[in-house]
Each structure stands twice: as structure tokens, then as C-alpha cells.
XYZ file of C-alpha atoms in Angstrom:
656
model
C 0.053 0.009 0.127
C 2.846 2.175 0.823
C 4.459 1.868 -2.496
C 1.428 1.630 -4.649
C 0.106 4.187 -6.592
C -3.152 2.373 -7.464
C -6.086 0.724 -5.204
C -5.096 -2.522 -3.630
C -7.674 -5.216 -3.236
C -7.570 -8.341 -1.366
C -9.788 -11.490 -0.419
C -9.916 -11.427 3.511
C -11.753 -8.804 5.820
C -9.185 -8.969 8.474
C -6.671 -7.146 6.011
C -9.295 -4.213 5.879
C -8.221 -1.021 7.871
C -4.247 -1.935 7.117
C -3.899 -0.258 3.663
C -6.562 -2.603 1.694
C -8.888 -0.589 -0.458
C -11.442 -3.316 -0.265
C -13.463 -5.893 -2.461
C -15.821 -9.031 -1.925
C -14.224 -10.171 1.291
C -14.372 -13.385 3.050
C -15.792 -12.738 6.345
C -15.666 -15.122 9.247
C -18.482 -13.268 11.070
C -20.948 -13.446 8.206
C -20.269 -17.039 7.289
C -20.482 -17.933 11.268
C -23.854 -16.079 11.251
C -25.214 -17.951 8.233
C -24.081 -21.493 9.916
C -25.572 -20.191 13.376
C -29.017 -19.190 11.369
C -28.978 -22.788 9.582
C -28.138 -24.618 13.376
C -31.134 -22.420 14.873
C -33.445 -24.048 12.529
C -32.356 -27.539 13.434
C -32.635 -26.474 17.263
C -36.320 -25.042 16.507
C -37.291 -28.595 15.401
C -36.550 -28.553 11.564
C -35.352 -31.539 9.889
C -31.764 -31.087 8.516
C -32.982 -32.955 5.572
C -35.308 -29.917 4.814
C -33.085 -27.033 5.377
C -31.748 -26.032 1.880
C -28.097 -25.698 1.178
C -26.792 -22.215 1.151
C -25.381 -21.681 -2.269
C -25.094 -17.798 -2.235
C -21.782 -16.672 -0.613
C -22.305 -14.651 2.651
C -19.354 -12.734 1.870
C -19.886 -8.846 1.759
C -18.362 -6.369 -0.422
C -16.175 -4.163 2.178
C -14.519 -1.027 1.373
C -12.165 1.391 3.747
C -13.349 4.924 3.551
C -9.762 6.239 3.973
C -8.383 4.454 0.910
C -11.786 5.357 -1.100
C -11.201 9.074 -0.261
C -7.309 8.737 -1.103
C -7.935 7.647 -4.606
C -11.266 9.788 -5.068
C -13.465 6.587 -5.505
C -16.946 7.914 -5.005
C -19.621 5.520 -3.186
C -21.907 5.350 -5.761
C -19.191 3.744 -8.074
C -19.176 0.574 -5.573
C -22.300 -1.788 -4.758
C -24.876 -0.253 -3.070
C -25.166 -2.604 -0.077
C -21.157 -2.617 0.521
C -19.678 -2.085 3.870
C -17.805 0.982 4.378
C -15.444 1.349 7.392
C -13.822 4.658 8.823
C -16.800 6.139 7.746
C -18.501 7.106 11.149
C -21.021 4.403 11.197
C -24.480 4.798 12.496
C -25.533 3.829 16.024
C -27.050 0.435 14.751
C -23.977 -0.519 12.668
C -21.850 0.353 15.651
C -23.725 -1.733 18.003
C -23.583 -4.625 15.581
C -19.907 -4.310 15.488
C -19.693 -4.095 19.540
C -22.333 -6.261 20.650
C -20.369 -8.394 22.861
C -18.842 -5.570 24.696
C -22.436 -3.915 25.074
C -23.542 -7.119 26.628
C -20.601 -7.307 28.932
C -20.820 -3.602 30.218
C -24.475 -4.135 30.658
C -24.216 -7.128 33.013
C -21.333 -5.185 34.973
C -23.541 -2.053 35.467
C -27.050 -3.942 36.255
C -26.766 -3.511 39.910
C -26.030 0.227 39.464
C -28.927 0.717 36.837
C -31.259 -0.725 39.581
C -30.344 1.457 42.262
C -30.536 4.534 39.873
C -33.852 3.284 38.114
C -36.236 5.629 39.389
C -34.146 8.926 38.623
C -33.319 7.642 35.136
C -37.117 6.953 34.665
C -38.060 10.486 35.777
C -35.186 12.132 33.971
C -36.260 10.291 30.736
C -39.792 11.348 30.900
C -39.667 13.726 27.824
C -38.836 10.554 25.688
C -41.088 8.161 27.370
C -42.781 7.223 24.085
C -39.327 6.021 22.527
C -38.367 4.176 25.696
C -41.919 2.813 26.734
C -40.572 -0.912 26.418
C -37.251 -0.341 28.418
C -39.219 1.366 31.216
C -41.733 -1.544 31.529
C -38.844 -3.935 31.950
C -36.975 -1.818 34.412
C -40.023 -1.647 36.313
C -40.718 -5.121 36.365
C -37.234 -5.732 37.610
C -37.609 -3.157 40.482
C -41.198 -4.717 41.658
C -39.339 -8.083 41.661
C -36.970 -7.428 44.284
C -37.915 -7.887 47.942
C -36.296 -4.346 49.080
C -38.731 -1.399 49.282
C -37.373 1.391 47.282
C -38.379 5.029 47.525
C -37.788 7.982 45.860
C -38.367 11.155 47.976
C -37.816 14.841 48.469
C -35.654 16.118 51.260
C -38.576 16.907 53.256
C -40.012 13.202 53.114
C -42.555 13.942 50.197
C -43.227 10.769 48.252
C -42.364 10.962 44.565
C -42.331 7.165 43.344
C -42.050 3.767 45.044
C -42.002 -0.040 44.101
C -44.483 -2.510 44.980
C -42.571 -3.620 47.982
C -42.335 -0.160 49.499
C -46.450 0.343 48.879
C -47.285 -2.895 50.657
C -44.896 -2.097 53.277
C -46.617 1.367 53.959
C -49.985 0.029 53.024
C -50.275 2.438 50.137
C -52.435 1.588 47.042
C -51.761 4.420 44.709
C -48.837 7.317 44.787
C -49.586 10.925 43.828
C -46.286 12.964 43.537
C -45.891 15.284 46.164
C -49.032 14.502 48.354
C -47.673 11.819 50.570
C -44.917 12.317 53.350
C -43.392 9.071 54.384
C -42.656 10.517 57.857
C -46.625 10.377 58.278
C -46.180 6.732 58.630
C -43.265 6.677 60.954
C -43.332 7.356 64.786
C -42.292 10.747 65.585
C -38.819 9.752 67.018
C -37.830 7.712 64.058
C -39.058 10.518 61.809
C -36.705 12.814 63.576
C -33.811 10.465 63.265
C -34.425 9.955 59.636
C -34.725 13.500 58.855
C -30.960 13.809 60.278
C -29.759 11.353 58.073
C -31.561 13.048 55.077
C -29.754 16.237 56.068
C -26.224 14.758 56.334
C -26.862 13.242 52.723
C -28.263 16.532 51.291
C -25.071 18.390 52.980
C -22.367 16.063 51.679
C -23.838 14.631 48.643
C -22.790 11.249 49.884
C -24.850 8.145 50.292
C -25.240 6.585 54.082
C -26.616 3.609 55.515
C -28.130 2.533 59.125
C -30.424 0.402 60.584
C -33.718 0.713 62.647
C -36.668 -1.321 63.999
C -39.989 -0.856 62.874
C -43.174 -3.327 62.629
C -41.391 -5.978 64.206
C -38.595 -5.874 61.687
C -35.235 -4.958 61.757
C -34.534 -2.832 58.456
C -31.316 -2.039 56.550
C -31.680 1.310 54.975
C -29.461 2.845 52.430
C -30.097 6.693 51.266
C -28.496 7.882 47.766
C -28.483 11.492 46.622
C -29.700 12.503 43.360
C -27.989 15.549 42.470
C -29.662 17.931 39.643
C -28.141 19.885 37.028
C -27.315 22.936 39.481
C -25.099 20.399 41.646
C -27.811 20.309 44.697
C -29.161 17.422 46.117
C -33.015 17.962 44.868
C -33.992 14.058 45.619
C -33.120 10.780 47.431
C -33.444 7.297 46.479
C -33.894 5.143 49.717
C -33.854 1.275 49.832
C -35.075 -0.574 52.905
C -34.198 -4.220 53.206
C -35.677 -6.715 56.004
C -32.523 -8.211 57.588
C -34.368 -9.617 60.691
C -33.708 -12.934 59.909
C -30.041 -12.238 59.564
C -29.740 -10.184 62.680
C -31.955 -12.473 64.964
C -29.312 -15.385 63.546
C -26.243 -13.380 64.260
C -27.671 -12.874 67.904
C -28.640 -16.594 68.372
C -25.094 -17.648 66.949
C -23.541 -15.270 69.426
C -25.401 -16.357 72.179
C -24.808 -19.838 71.283
C -20.819 -19.226 71.167
C -20.914 -17.095 74.485
C -22.533 -19.832 76.272
C -20.816 -22.722 74.785
C -19.516 -25.550 77.015
C -16.172 -25.434 75.176
C -13.774 -22.741 74.532
C -13.803 -21.221 71.213
C -11.335 -18.939 69.601
C -10.702 -17.529 66.310
C -6.943 -16.847 65.428
C -5.479 -15.097 62.287
C -2.668 -16.619 60.306
C -0.060 -13.987 62.153
C -1.457 -15.185 65.624
C -3.612 -12.552 66.700
C -6.842 -13.779 68.756
C -10.040 -11.869 67.369
C -12.720 -13.755 69.147
C -12.960 -15.692 72.292
C -15.673 -16.773 74.257
C -15.692 -16.834 78.329
C -14.684 -20.569 78.587
C -11.536 -19.969 76.214
C -10.689 -16.867 78.219
C -10.613 -18.943 81.322
C -8.630 -21.735 79.724
C -5.926 -19.677 78.104
C -5.662 -16.904 80.528
C -7.069 -14.249 77.989
C -8.416 -10.887 78.473
C -9.451 -8.353 75.756
C -7.578 -5.153 74.864
C -10.114 -2.770 74.462
C -7.825 -0.209 72.767
C -6.779 -2.972 69.900
C -10.001 -5.255 70.356
C -7.714 -8.308 70.499
C -7.435 -10.800 73.184
C -4.294 -11.226 74.893
C -2.602 -13.225 77.634
C -2.345 -11.693 81.019
C 0.785 -11.311 82.176
C 2.136 -13.415 84.954
C 0.013 -16.564 83.751
C 1.555 -19.976 82.583
C 2.497 -20.230 79.145
C 0.203 -21.936 76.398
C 2.301 -23.626 73.867
C 0.324 -22.840 70.936
C -0.400 -19.192 71.812
C 3.110 -17.326 71.575
C 1.890 -13.839 70.456
C 3.568 -13.705 67.064
C 2.949 -16.729 64.720
C 0.733 -19.813 66.049
C 2.426 -22.662 67.209
C 1.779 -26.475 67.017
C -0.718 -27.810 65.996
C -2.131 -24.510 64.617
C 0.978 -24.159 62.495
C 0.423 -27.353 60.877
C -3.280 -26.900 60.164
C -2.118 -23.729 58.521
C 0.361 -25.426 56.347
C -1.803 -28.183 55.246
C -5.187 -26.808 55.113
C -6.669 -30.006 56.746
C -8.319 -29.875 60.212
C -6.836 -31.508 63.571
C -9.099 -33.445 65.920
C -8.627 -34.444 69.658
C -5.002 -32.757 70.286
C -4.305 -33.063 73.773
C -2.533 -30.367 75.870
C -1.419 -30.239 79.188
C -1.472 -26.628 81.008
C 0.434 -25.888 84.271
C -2.098 -24.126 86.726
C -1.074 -22.882 90.191
C -0.031 -25.029 92.965
C 1.215 -27.799 90.749
C -2.106 -28.490 89.326
C -2.382 -29.617 85.490
C -5.239 -28.968 83.225
C -5.821 -31.366 80.370
C -7.372 -29.783 77.328
C -8.481 -31.240 73.872
C -8.183 -29.200 71.049
C -10.047 -29.082 67.705
C -8.570 -27.057 64.962
C -10.113 -26.024 61.644
C -9.152 -23.687 58.982
C -11.293 -20.790 57.829
C -11.021 -19.859 54.278
C -11.879 -16.552 52.450
C -13.826 -15.988 49.109
C -10.576 -16.653 47.305
C -10.322 -20.258 49.110
C -6.995 -18.823 51.024
C -6.727 -19.508 54.691
C -7.572 -16.474 56.445
C -7.476 -17.936 60.113
C -8.648 -20.866 62.339
C -11.147 -21.695 64.644
C -10.012 -23.583 67.807
C -12.193 -25.431 69.980
C -11.277 -26.236 73.286
C -12.565 -28.908 75.778
C -11.297 -29.392 79.400
C -11.238 -33.000 79.763
C -9.767 -32.676 83.610
C -13.037 -33.328 85.184
C -15.386 -35.158 82.973
C -18.154 -34.768 85.153
C -17.640 -31.063 85.547
C -17.736 -30.922 81.735
C -21.068 -32.929 81.765
C -22.532 -30.424 84.044
C -21.606 -27.432 81.840
C -23.067 -29.143 78.636
C -26.160 -29.818 80.534
C -26.434 -25.932 81.758
C -25.576 -24.931 78.143
C -28.380 -27.109 76.995
C -30.717 -25.654 79.293
C -29.887 -22.357 78.521
C -30.170 -23.252 74.775
C -33.560 -24.858 75.518
C -34.654 -21.667 77.219
C -33.681 -19.629 74.200
C -35.597 -21.675 71.965
C -38.734 -21.951 74.216
C -38.697 -18.233 74.930
C -39.278 -17.380 71.159
C -42.966 -16.009 70.657
C -44.927 -18.564 69.105
C -47.021 -17.798 65.831
C -51.073 -17.749 66.777
C -54.088 -18.194 64.658
C -57.577 -18.277 65.858
C -60.300 -19.762 63.757
C -63.957 -20.039 64.504
C -65.991 -23.405 63.999
C -67.024 -22.082 60.626
C -63.718 -21.822 59.724
C -63.050 -18.331 59.448
C -59.727 -16.697 60.580
C -60.669 -14.292 63.683
C -57.235 -13.557 64.866
C -53.538 -13.691 63.675
C -50.288 -12.365 65.971
C -47.521 -10.301 64.336
C -45.206 -13.658 64.661
C -47.800 -15.436 62.321
C -47.736 -12.446 59.893
C -43.885 -12.439 59.756
C -43.556 -16.221 59.465
C -46.088 -16.666 56.835
C -45.593 -13.104 54.951
C -49.162 -12.345 55.163
C -51.158 -9.186 56.524
C -53.511 -9.718 59.310
C -55.815 -7.287 57.975
C -56.164 -9.129 54.970
C -56.653 -12.550 56.728
C -59.002 -11.651 59.691
C -62.631 -12.503 58.366
C -61.392 -14.655 55.749
C -61.987 -18.423 55.326
C -58.723 -20.433 56.465
C -59.546 -22.879 53.391
C -59.215 -20.091 50.798
C -56.047 -18.763 52.424
C -54.562 -22.091 53.111
C -55.525 -24.658 50.705
C -56.279 -28.096 51.674
C -54.462 -29.812 48.979
C -51.199 -28.022 49.882
C -51.352 -28.731 53.621
C -53.217 -32.270 53.858
C -51.223 -33.315 56.865
C -51.870 -29.984 59.111
C -55.766 -30.380 57.795
C -55.902 -33.791 59.233
C -54.516 -32.663 62.772
C -57.040 -29.543 62.380
C -59.872 -31.713 61.725
C -58.905 -34.290 64.414
C -58.529 -31.703 66.889
C -61.870 -29.556 66.193
C -64.034 -32.918 65.671
C -62.729 -34.861 68.649
C -62.205 -31.812 70.865
C -58.719 -32.965 71.904
C -55.359 -31.330 71.479
C -53.233 -32.691 68.630
C -49.761 -31.665 67.266
C -47.278 -32.290 64.268
C -44.066 -31.530 63.186
C -44.480 -29.990 59.673
C -41.846 -29.138 57.077
C -42.970 -26.209 55.020
C -41.387 -26.292 51.278
C -41.570 -22.632 50.564
C -39.540 -21.362 53.360
C -37.531 -24.654 53.951
C -38.380 -24.291 57.712
C -39.702 -27.067 60.171
C -42.414 -26.003 62.481
C -43.976 -27.595 65.617
C -47.668 -26.882 65.051
C -50.368 -27.365 68.251
C -54.119 -27.350 67.867
C -56.079 -26.556 70.745
C -59.867 -26.880 70.603
C -62.005 -24.352 72.655
C -65.645 -23.601 72.515
C -65.962 -21.208 69.819
C -63.393 -22.655 67.522
C -59.697 -23.853 67.761
C -56.460 -22.079 68.228
C -53.327 -23.085 66.238
C -49.830 -22.309 67.650
C -46.456 -23.118 65.794
C -42.802 -22.742 66.387
C -40.018 -22.460 64.289
C -37.866 -25.856 65.439
C -35.783 -25.780 62.076
C -32.390 -25.292 64.328
C -33.659 -28.416 66.510
C -34.306 -30.614 63.518
C -31.146 -29.733 62.064
C -29.218 -30.546 65.386
C -31.419 -33.767 65.511
C -30.301 -34.874 62.197
C -26.629 -33.907 62.428
C -26.416 -35.615 66.076
C -28.121 -38.709 64.144
C -25.560 -38.627 61.584
C -22.766 -38.357 64.331
C -23.960 -41.454 66.179
C -23.458 -43.690 62.850
C -20.258 -41.961 61.651
C -16.863 -42.702 62.765
C -15.001 -39.504 63.986
C -11.775 -40.000 62.297
C -12.196 -41.326 59.264
C -15.753 -40.235 58.138
C -16.975 -43.711 57.153
C -20.040 -45.522 59.139
C -19.056 -46.841 62.699
C -19.654 -50.372 64.136
C -23.278 -49.515 65.156
C -24.314 -48.570 61.620
C -22.337 -51.519 59.986
C -24.110 -53.842 62.102
C -27.424 -52.201 61.430
C -26.765 -52.606 57.726
C -25.684 -56.061 57.816
C -29.085 -57.200 59.730
C -31.121 -55.284 56.891
C -29.046 -57.091 54.393
C -29.528 -60.344 56.036
C -33.561 -59.962 55.884
C -33.134 -59.019 52.311
C -30.834 -61.973 51.644
C -33.320 -64.486 52.978
C -36.455 -62.737 51.465
C -34.951 -62.451 47.911
C -32.433 -65.240 47.842
C -29.640 -62.990 46.959
C -26.043 -63.731 47.792
C -24.508 -61.514 50.558
C -20.516 -61.541 51.366
C -18.758 -59.300 54.072
C -15.061 -58.346 53.823
C -12.956 -58.205 57.447
C -10.106 -55.944 56.991
C -7.321 -55.546 59.720
C -4.625 -52.754 58.964
C -1.310 -54.305 59.567
C 1.281 -52.540 61.759
C -0.844 -49.745 63.277
C 0.915 -50.508 66.843
C 4.439 -50.196 65.232
C 3.290 -46.929 63.563
C 1.769 -45.697 66.673
C 4.905 -46.481 68.886
C 7.420 -45.353 66.152
C 5.861 -42.159 64.807
C 3.172 -41.311 67.370
C -0.686 -41.672 67.420
C -1.308 -38.588 65.132
C 0.762 -40.766 62.189
C -1.296 -43.610 63.458
C -4.572 -41.644 62.788
C -2.994 -40.623 59.583
C -2.571 -44.284 58.569
C -6.170 -44.934 59.215
C -7.613 -41.976 57.415
C -5.234 -42.940 54.395
C -6.170 -46.636 54.449
C -10.028 -46.136 54.825
C -9.681 -43.637 51.360
C -7.719 -46.471 49.521
C -10.480 -49.039 50.636
C -13.185 -46.719 49.761
C -11.923 -46.572 46.165
C -12.069 -50.412 45.824
C -15.710 -50.965 46.800
C -18.648 -50.453 44.425
C -21.248 -47.333 45.128
C -23.867 -50.166 46.650
C -21.254 -51.458 49.134
C -20.760 -49.964 52.478
C -17.424 -49.438 54.348
C -17.435 -49.047 58.274
C -14.954 -48.961 60.854
C -15.464 -51.773 63.430
C -12.832 -49.844 65.894
C -9.308 -49.880 66.270
C -7.407 -50.893 63.032
C -10.499 -53.141 61.953
C -12.596 -52.245 58.743
C -15.455 -54.144 57.451
C -17.114 -53.937 53.872
C -20.812 -55.153 53.383
C -21.187 -56.337 49.579
C -24.831 -57.122 48.854
C -25.490 -59.349 45.712
C -21.616 -60.437 45.768
C -20.901 -64.284 45.461
C -17.577 -65.547 47.057
C -16.374 -66.174 43.752
C -15.856 -62.178 43.115
C -13.985 -61.809 46.070
C -10.571 -62.819 44.017
C -11.297 -59.821 41.801
C -11.736 -57.617 44.973
C -8.456 -59.006 46.511
C -6.796 -58.109 43.689
C -7.908 -54.651 43.474
C -7.330 -54.146 47.159
C -3.529 -55.358 46.297
C -3.128 -53.167 43.207
C -4.506 -49.971 45.147
C -2.146 -50.671 47.978
C 0.910 -50.977 45.730
C 0.146 -47.873 44.024
C 0.141 -45.978 47.194
C 3.337 -47.547 48.539
C 4.769 -46.811 45.114
C 4.272 -43.128 45.768
C 6.385 -43.435 49.120
C 4.467 -40.825 50.816
C 4.820 -42.831 54.300
C 7.741 -44.296 56.027
C 5.995 -47.486 56.263
C 4.277 -49.912 54.053
C 0.599 -49.775 53.854
C -0.766 -53.382 54.232
C -4.052 -55.001 55.101
C -5.115 -58.418 56.047
C -8.629 -59.421 54.478
C -11.070 -62.246 55.009
C -14.154 -62.926 53.268
C -17.234 -64.750 54.329
C -20.440 -65.677 52.416
C -23.603 -65.610 54.408
C -24.739 -69.344 54.986
C -28.682 -68.759 54.463
C -29.188 -72.449 56.026
C -27.697 -71.852 59.077
C -29.708 -68.694 60.190
C -26.589 -66.828 62.077
C -26.775 -63.151 63.379
C -24.589 -60.298 62.667
C -21.908 -60.818 64.917
C -21.547 -64.461 64.303
C -21.514 -63.645 60.370
C -18.638 -60.994 61.149
C -16.759 -63.587 63.406
C -16.844 -65.967 60.106
C -15.055 -63.177 58.109
C -12.569 -62.243 61.238
C -11.416 -66.016 61.217
C -10.784 -65.864 57.438
C -9.162 -62.557 57.860
C -6.778 -64.148 60.771
C -5.889 -66.906 58.463
C -4.820 -64.562 56.011
C -2.691 -62.612 58.657
C -0.771 -65.967 59.623
C -0.227 -66.920 56.031
C 1.544 -63.514 55.406
C 3.718 -64.027 58.511
C 4.834 -67.483 57.433
C 5.688 -66.183 54.043
C 7.888 -63.631 55.685
C 9.593 -66.318 57.953
């Protein structure tokens, strides 16, 4: 181009703009667009055989305006539908060229658009006819959020509000400039909010604050809206109900404060930023009010893992490995040669980038077991008192099925307005087809005139409720209590009762229960049932040589290896110590040869890695359930144990 005195034409669109005058250029974009249109036809259900073959080239005539101008080539001399670059394209062409960028930018600024939505709508009133479709979409988005959003004047006059805001103030229609939101607030609350408004108007900076109203804790955000003269003449106020979050925070803090075990949170550089009362007592901690950190009191005995600088062992090991450590015992020297024994559980806490930000350390004083049990009982009583002191939701329904009273707790729980409920039929508000179990107890209590209760899981809120039905002369009263926390605790305790703490597999109790169920199934369905008894070799030697932590590691690593051997339908459990048991339903004794080979291969791979100072070995014994002898689970396990013993003796004989 630099040496040519005539226009240069080519074949590819990516050369356009670098000296090429133009031509009918091959374009990856238009070819891709044509292919995509064919694909859409097929995706929309059209048969590929019916889609006509494209015989017309999708390529376009394209020219560089700068080159046309250079050689004084008039646009009328080139095809009419030609694409011309560097010719200040129109808005539509610019959008088509940068569609991906527009979509990306739109996604990034969506949250900002939502917060400024009302302002944008008001400023665009003059062009409403052109933007009516966009306005409807944005209004739908604003009305779909759970926050209430107001647009007000600095004196409180209401300009606009979304549906949630209208419902919260019980306003059906907004006439701009006729309603003052402070008419709906108590005088003291109005005074405080006016102070916030004055601060926003004076500083032109947003402000956030919380307050309590109508039984809710509200998080409020005020944003200034500045006019063309630089004056804040309106404010956008969003108000979110954070009652559930705040109540959970209070409950969590209460649980931590009154927990029967010591709890601290320590950063990676050794600063303790949280400690409950038990932790303060065990570790001789006191809070430095000037720094907000917990520090050891002067003149108190040393604590090995709290040095005031970097965390010591075992905290340092958890920071390095990123894995939790359980049941690490420490001895603390007390006054008068008194020793206190403490058990530690340490778990890493990660930030949103999955980096370790600190450690949660839980301490249990195991010196006096009976004292610990009393503390646990006292903590349980306190937790029970907390749960029982929470106000119940309450409905009163007469014998005609008409709701006569609803308290505020019921309103908050079900998200309903008492004014709209009282006087209505309960069947119209709560449909029988959705609450069949509740209505069964409701009818039973009402017809038999006796108390009834049930635990009910509400799918919409994902909560458990304890519901009580008390009939009286004029109808029935219904009390309900949120027992979600208790149910989750029950599920967790049940899971813990059936799980081995060290390895995470099922424990002996769970394993025997599964064997008993499989025995019944085997007798009924005439299927094979085999169990595999496994004894980890050398555990005592590892404990004696490398310590019990390494012994625990041997068991957990061996558990992972054994878990990879068996099928998804099989069950692996720890009987205790170094003994494991696999329950293999539908497995015949002839298939055990393959399982032995799998175990041997997996152990060989693990030993080849040489991640341990010792060999990983296990002795195994299989037993097929003898349906003709009718033995129980313990006797069945004994058969497999005897086979395992023979295997262990055979290996010892080979070593000799």
C-alpha cells in the first residue's frame, strides 16, 4: 500500500483497515452467522434434510473509506449494499460491531442501573414514548426485588415507590408530592431519619443505617440524586428486611458465648480476635479494649500454641496443610502444681478466594469429665430456654372456619397481612391440597375436641414447625414454633451417632444395622451377601514409632484407599481400632478374588508413591452368608474375622 499508486484489493476482511481498499471479502463473522442461522433452524425442530443448502456466498463487499477518499473513488461507484469502515457508522452498525462489549458492560452495571432506576425514569419522561418498552422491563425488575425502594424529596414527600414499598406502607396509589413518608413513622424515628437526610443533602454522599419498625430490623440505604445545578433535590431510599439475619447473628453469638467449650478465632499472624468466656478462662485471656484483640494476661502460665507471634503447633500444621486436626491433647500448668488437660479441635477458615484467613480452635477441658457434663447440661438448658422463649405464631379460627385473629409472629413467619386475613375462610388462604397433613390434625382436634400436634416441614421457606392445635368452645387455636434449628441438630446428631469421627465412614453400630437389614433381604430375595473383614497391619508399630497422629493418618489414608476399591452399592465401616468391614450385597464368594486383586493393586500404587515411612498393608477375610444356618450379624462377622486371621498368619509365615 505504501508503494502502490493504485488501489489495492484483496480477499480477507481482517486485512481491511491496514491499507486494503476493499473488495468482496471473505468474512468469518458473516459465514459464522449464516451457519448459526442454519443451526437455529435445526434446534427449533426443523429437519436437517429440509434445510436448503446455502449456495449464495455470505461474504460482503467491504471498503475502507480512507482508501476510497485517497483515490477519489465515489461511493456510488461501488455496490450499493457495501460495508464501509472508517466512515463514522450509525448507531445500529456501531452496536452490531460491538454487541459483545455492550452485553458485557450491561451485565457489569446492572446493579448500578437498579439503584438509579427511578431517577433515570423521571429524567427520561420527555422521551417516554421512545423508551416505553425499556421502562416496563426495568419497572418489572424493580418490583420483583424484595427490598422496598422510595424516591423522596428532602422533606419526605414521596415521588415514587416500588410495589414492596407500597405494601410496607399499605399505600395503593402514589400521587407525587401528596404523601409524606414520615406520616407513617413514629415521631422519634422520623426525627432520626430527617437527620440522616440532612447529612446526605449536605455531603452529597450515600449513607446506610438500621432501625427497628413493625417488628422488623431494616437495613436502609440513602443515595443522593443531584440535579443539573449540583444540588441534591431528591433521594433514593432502599430498605431491606434483615430481621432473619440479625436474629441468627444474635442466636449464633449467644450460642458461642454460652458454649460449654472454649472457642477462639485466631488469624494467620497469631492475633486472637474472638474468644468466648470458657476460652478466656482456659487460656488466661483478656480483651485489650484499645486494639480489640485478646491477649494473655501477664504472669500466667505459658500456652504452647499461643506465643503472641505466629501460631505454634498444632495450629501451624493446620495452616500449612489446610486440613483440620481433631482431639489434640495439651497440658496446661496451673497454680499449685495443678495440671489441666485440654483437648483441641482446629479447623481452617477460608476467604472467598479459598485462601486460609485464620483458624477456629475449640477447646474442651477434659480434666474433670463430670464438670464438663454439668457445663454441657447447663448449656443445653440455656439453649432450650432460648428456643422456648421465642414467641409462637398464633391463629384463632372459629368453628365455621373463619380466621378471627392472627398475631404479628404469624404474619412475619408466613409473610401475610393480618388485616387481609381476619374475616376470611382459612380454606381460601391455606388450600387443603397443599396442607393435607395439617388439615388432618386440624379436623381431628376440632371434631374430637382434644389437643393435637405435629412437626411440619414447609417447602416454601424450607423450615420445620411444631404445630399445636387446641380446640375451645368457639373454635380452635393454632400455635406454631420454628424448630428448624432443633431438627437440623437432631439430623446432625443422628449422623454423628452413625459415623466414625476419625475416618468419616460408618461406625460399628451403623455397620451392624446395615448387615442385619441385608440379612433379611438375602433371606427374602435369595440373593448373595458377602462381607470383607479387613485388619490394618502394623498400626501399633506406627503408633509406637511415629506417634498416634501418624497412626490416625495411617487409618484415614487406608480408609480412602479401601473406599476406592468397593462399589457404590457397598458399605465400608470401621469396627474399631484397626479393623474395617465392607458389606457387599449381591456379591458371591467367587467375586472376592477380583476384590483382593483391587485391594492389592491400590495398596501397591499407594506404596509406590512413598508418601509414608512404612508400608501400607491390610489382611482381609471374606465370608458368604450361610442362609441355611440362620446366624446373626455378630456371628457373620466372626466368620469373616477368622478368614482374615488365616490370611494374616499366612503372610507372617511367608515373611519367615
